[in-house]
C-alpha positions as protocol buffer text, in pm:
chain_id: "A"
residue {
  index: 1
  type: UNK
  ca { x: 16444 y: -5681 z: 1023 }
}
residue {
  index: 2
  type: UNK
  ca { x: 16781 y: -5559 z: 995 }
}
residue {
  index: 3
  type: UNK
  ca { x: 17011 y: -5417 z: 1311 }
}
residue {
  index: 4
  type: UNK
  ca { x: 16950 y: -5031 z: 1328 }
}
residue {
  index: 5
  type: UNK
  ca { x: 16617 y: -5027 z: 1131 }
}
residue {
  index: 6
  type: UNK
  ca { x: 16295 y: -4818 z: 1241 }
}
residue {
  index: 7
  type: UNK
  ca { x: 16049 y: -5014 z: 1337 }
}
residue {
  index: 8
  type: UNK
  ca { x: 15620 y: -4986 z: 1447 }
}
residue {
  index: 9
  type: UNK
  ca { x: 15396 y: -5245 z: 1581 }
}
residue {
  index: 10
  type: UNK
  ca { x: 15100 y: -5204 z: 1751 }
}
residue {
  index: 11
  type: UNK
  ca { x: 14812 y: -5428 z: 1906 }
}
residue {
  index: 12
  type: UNK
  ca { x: 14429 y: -5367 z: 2002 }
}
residue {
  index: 13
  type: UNK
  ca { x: 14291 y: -5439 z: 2362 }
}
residue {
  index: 14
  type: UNK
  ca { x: 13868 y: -5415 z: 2340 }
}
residue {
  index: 15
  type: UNK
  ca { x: 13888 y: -5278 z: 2732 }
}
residue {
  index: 16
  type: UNK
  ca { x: 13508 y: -5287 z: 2701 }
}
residue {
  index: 17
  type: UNK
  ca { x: 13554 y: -5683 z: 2780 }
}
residue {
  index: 18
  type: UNK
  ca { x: 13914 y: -5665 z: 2826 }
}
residue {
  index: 19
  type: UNK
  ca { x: 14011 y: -5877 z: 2550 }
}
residue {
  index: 20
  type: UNK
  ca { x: 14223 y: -5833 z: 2248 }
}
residue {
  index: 21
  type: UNK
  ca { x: 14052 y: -5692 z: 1918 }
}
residue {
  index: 22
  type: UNK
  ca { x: 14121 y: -5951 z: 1627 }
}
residue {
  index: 23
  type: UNK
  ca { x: 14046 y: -5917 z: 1297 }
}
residue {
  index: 24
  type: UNK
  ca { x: 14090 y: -5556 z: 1263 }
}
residue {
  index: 25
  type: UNK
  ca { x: 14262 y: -5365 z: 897 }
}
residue {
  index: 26
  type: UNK
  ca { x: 14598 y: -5166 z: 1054 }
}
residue {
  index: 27
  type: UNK
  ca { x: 14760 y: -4935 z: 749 }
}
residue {
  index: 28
  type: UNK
  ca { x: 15045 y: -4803 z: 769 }
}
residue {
  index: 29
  type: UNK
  ca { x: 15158 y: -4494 z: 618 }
}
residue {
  index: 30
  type: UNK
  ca { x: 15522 y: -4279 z: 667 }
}
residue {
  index: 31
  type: UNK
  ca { x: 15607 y: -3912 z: 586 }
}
residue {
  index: 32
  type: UNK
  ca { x: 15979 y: -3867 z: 512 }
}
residue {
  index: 33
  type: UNK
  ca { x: 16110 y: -3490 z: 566 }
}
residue {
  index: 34
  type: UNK
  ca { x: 16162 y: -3430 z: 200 }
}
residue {
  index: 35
  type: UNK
  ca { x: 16390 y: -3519 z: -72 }
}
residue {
  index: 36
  type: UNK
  ca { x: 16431 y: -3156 z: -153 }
}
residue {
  index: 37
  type: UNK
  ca { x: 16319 y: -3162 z: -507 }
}
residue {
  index: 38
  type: UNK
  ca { x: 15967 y: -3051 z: -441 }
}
residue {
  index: 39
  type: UNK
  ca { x: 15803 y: -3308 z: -224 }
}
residue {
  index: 40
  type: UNK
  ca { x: 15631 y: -3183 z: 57 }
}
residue {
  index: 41
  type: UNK
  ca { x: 15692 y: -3476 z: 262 }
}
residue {
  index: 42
  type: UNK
  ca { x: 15319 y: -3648 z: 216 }
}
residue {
  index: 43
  type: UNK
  ca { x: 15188 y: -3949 z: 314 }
}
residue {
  index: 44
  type: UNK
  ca { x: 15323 y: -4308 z: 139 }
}
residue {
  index: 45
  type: UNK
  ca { x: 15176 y: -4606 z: 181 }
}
residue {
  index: 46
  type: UNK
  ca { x: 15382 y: -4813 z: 348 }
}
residue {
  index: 47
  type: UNK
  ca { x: 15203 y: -5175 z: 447 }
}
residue {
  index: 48
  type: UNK
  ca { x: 14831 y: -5300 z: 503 }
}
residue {
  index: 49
  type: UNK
  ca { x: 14760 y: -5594 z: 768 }
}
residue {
  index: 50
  type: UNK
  ca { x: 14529 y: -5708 z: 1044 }
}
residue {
  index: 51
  type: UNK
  ca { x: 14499 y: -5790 z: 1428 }
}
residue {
  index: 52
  type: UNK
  ca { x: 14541 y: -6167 z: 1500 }
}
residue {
  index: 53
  type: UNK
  ca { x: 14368 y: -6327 z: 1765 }
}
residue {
  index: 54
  type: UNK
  ca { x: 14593 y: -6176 z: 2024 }
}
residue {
  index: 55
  type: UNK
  ca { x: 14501 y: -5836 z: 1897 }
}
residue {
  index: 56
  type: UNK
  ca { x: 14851 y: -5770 z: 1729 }
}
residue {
  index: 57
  type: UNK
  ca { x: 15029 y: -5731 z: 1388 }
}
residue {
  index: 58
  type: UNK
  ca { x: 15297 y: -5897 z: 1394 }
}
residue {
  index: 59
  type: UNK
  ca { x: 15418 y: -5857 z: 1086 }
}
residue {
  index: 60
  type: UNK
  ca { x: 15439 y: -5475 z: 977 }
}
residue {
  index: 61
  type: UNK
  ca { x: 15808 y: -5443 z: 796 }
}
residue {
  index: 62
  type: UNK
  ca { x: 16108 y: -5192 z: 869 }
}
residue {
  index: 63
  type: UNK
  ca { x: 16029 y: -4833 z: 783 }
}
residue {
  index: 64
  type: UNK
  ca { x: 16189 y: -4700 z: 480 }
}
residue {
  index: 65
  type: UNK
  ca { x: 16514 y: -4421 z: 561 }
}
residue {
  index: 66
  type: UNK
  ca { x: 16415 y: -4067 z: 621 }
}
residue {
  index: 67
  type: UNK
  ca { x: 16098 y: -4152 z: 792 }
}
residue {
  index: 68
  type: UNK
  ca { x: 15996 y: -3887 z: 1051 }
}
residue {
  index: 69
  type: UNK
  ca { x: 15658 y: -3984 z: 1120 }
}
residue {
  index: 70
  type: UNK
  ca { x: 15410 y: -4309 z: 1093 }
}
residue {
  index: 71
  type: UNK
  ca { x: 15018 y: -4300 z: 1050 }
}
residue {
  index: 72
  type: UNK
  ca { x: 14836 y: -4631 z: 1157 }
}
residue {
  index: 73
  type: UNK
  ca { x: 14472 y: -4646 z: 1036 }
}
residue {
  index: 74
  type: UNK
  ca { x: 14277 y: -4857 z: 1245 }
}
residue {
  index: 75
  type: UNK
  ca { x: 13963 y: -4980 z: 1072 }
}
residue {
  index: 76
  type: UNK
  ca { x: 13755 y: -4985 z: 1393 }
}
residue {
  index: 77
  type: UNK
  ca { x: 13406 y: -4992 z: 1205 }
}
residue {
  index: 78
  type: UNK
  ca { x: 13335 y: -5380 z: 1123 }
}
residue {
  index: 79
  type: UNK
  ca { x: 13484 y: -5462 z: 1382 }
}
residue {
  index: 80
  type: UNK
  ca { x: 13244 y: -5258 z: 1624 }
}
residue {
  index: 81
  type: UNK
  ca { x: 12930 y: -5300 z: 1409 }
}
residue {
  index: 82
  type: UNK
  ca { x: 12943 y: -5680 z: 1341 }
}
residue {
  index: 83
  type: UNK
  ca { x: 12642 y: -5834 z: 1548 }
}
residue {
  index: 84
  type: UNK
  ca { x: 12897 y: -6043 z: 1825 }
}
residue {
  index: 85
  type: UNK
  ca { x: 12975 y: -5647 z: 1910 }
}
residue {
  index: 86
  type: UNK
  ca { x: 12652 y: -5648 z: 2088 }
}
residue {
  index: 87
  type: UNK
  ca { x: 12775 y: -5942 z: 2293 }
}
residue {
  index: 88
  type: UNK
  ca { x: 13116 y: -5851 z: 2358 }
}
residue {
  index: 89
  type: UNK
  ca { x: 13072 y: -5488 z: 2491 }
}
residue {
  index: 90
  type: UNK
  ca { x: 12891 y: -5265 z: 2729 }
}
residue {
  index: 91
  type: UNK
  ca { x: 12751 y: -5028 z: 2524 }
}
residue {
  index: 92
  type: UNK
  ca { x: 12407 y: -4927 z: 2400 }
}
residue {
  index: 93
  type: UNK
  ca { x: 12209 y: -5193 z: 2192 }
}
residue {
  index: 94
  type: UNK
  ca { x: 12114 y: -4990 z: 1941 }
}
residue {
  index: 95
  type: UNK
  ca { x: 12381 y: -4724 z: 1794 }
}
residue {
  index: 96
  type: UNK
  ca { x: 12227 y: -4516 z: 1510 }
}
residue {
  index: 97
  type: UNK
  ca { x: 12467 y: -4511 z: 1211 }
}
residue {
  index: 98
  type: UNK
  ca { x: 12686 y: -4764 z: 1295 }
}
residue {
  index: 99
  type: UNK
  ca { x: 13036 y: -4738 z: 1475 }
}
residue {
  index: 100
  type: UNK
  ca { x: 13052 y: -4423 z: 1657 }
}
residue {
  index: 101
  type: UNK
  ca { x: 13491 y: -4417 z: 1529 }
}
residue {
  index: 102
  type: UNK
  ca { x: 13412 y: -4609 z: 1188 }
}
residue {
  index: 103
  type: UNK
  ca { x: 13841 y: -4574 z: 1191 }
}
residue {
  index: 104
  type: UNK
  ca { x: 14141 y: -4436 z: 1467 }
}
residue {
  index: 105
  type: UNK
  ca { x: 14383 y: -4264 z: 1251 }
}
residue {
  index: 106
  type: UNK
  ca { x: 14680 y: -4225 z: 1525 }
}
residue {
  index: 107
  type: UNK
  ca { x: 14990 y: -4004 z: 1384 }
}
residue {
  index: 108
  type: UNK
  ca { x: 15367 y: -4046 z: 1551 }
}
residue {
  index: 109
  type: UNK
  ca { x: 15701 y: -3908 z: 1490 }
}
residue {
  index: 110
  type: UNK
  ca { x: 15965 y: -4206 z: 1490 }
}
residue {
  index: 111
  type: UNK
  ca { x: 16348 y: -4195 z: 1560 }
}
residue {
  index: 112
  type: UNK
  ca { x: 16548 y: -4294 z: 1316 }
}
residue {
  index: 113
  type: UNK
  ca { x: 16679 y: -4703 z: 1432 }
}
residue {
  index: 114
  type: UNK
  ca { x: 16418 y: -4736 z: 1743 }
}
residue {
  index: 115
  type: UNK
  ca { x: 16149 y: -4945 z: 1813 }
}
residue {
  index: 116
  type: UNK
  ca { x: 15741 y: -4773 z: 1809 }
}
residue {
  index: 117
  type: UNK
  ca { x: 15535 y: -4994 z: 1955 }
}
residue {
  index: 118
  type: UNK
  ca { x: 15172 y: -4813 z: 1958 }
}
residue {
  index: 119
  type: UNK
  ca { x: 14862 y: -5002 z: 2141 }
}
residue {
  index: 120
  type: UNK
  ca { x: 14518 y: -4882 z: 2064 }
}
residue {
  index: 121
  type: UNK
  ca { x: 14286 y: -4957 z: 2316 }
}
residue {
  index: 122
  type: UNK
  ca { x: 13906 y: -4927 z: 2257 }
}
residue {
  index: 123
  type: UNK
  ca { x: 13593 y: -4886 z: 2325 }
}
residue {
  index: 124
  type: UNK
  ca { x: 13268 y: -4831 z: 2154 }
}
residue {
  index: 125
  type: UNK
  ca { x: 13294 y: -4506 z: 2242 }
}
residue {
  index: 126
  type: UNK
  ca { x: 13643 y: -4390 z: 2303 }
}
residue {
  index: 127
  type: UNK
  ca { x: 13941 y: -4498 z: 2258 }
}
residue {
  index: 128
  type: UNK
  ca { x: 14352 y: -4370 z: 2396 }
}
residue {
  index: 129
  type: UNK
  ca { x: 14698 y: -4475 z: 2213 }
}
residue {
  index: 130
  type: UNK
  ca { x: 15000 y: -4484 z: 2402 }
}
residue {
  index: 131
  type: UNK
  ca { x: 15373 y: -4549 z: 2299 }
}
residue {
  index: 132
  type: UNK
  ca { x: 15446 y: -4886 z: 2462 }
}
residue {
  index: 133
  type: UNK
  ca { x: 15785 y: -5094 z: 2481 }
}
């Protein structure tokens, strides 16, 4: 990564057993302000990983310039419904439908050359994102 660039990463903590969530999609999209010929500053796919088995991505790359804001899209769902879940978690044997949050979609504004790091921690049924260091 080079010296100045804008930067995300981001890990999972299950705090239902207090262990790290591996194995879990992360995208990663950005939203620039506008190149002023008519984009409305939408959403641009920017990378697609997953959790290792510390519960981070580790390898997300430098934002592009003119990012304002990042979207992480955790997919929460397998990870929740596959049958270890049951094992792993306090939470009710039987959930009807699946995951309760099949996916966290978590939205930030970035500063232009700083560092976002973004945990998720979850639960079956909750979860709370906080910008970390």
């Amino acid at each position: 990564m080079s010296v100045g660039a804008t930067s995300v990463s981001t890990h999972i903590l299950d705090t239902s057993v207090g262990r790290p969530a591996a194995g879990v999609a992360v995208e990663l999209s950005v939203r620039t302000c506008g190149t002023g010929d008519g984009d409305a500053g939408g959403w641009t796919a920017h990378a697609a990983s997953a959790t290792d088995a510390d519960g981070r991505v580790r390898d997300l790359p430098a934002l592009p310039a003119g990012a304002t804001h990042v979207r992480l899209v955790f997919a929460t769902g397998p990870y929740l419904s596959e049958p270890a879940a049951e094992d792993r978690q306090d939470a009710p044997a039987h959930r009807d439908g699946g995951a309760f949050f099949p996916e966290v979609a978590v939205v930030f504004a970035v500063a232009p050359g700083e560092h976002h790091h973004v945990p998720l921690l979850l639960t079956p049924f909750g979860y709370s994102v906080y910008r970390g260091s």
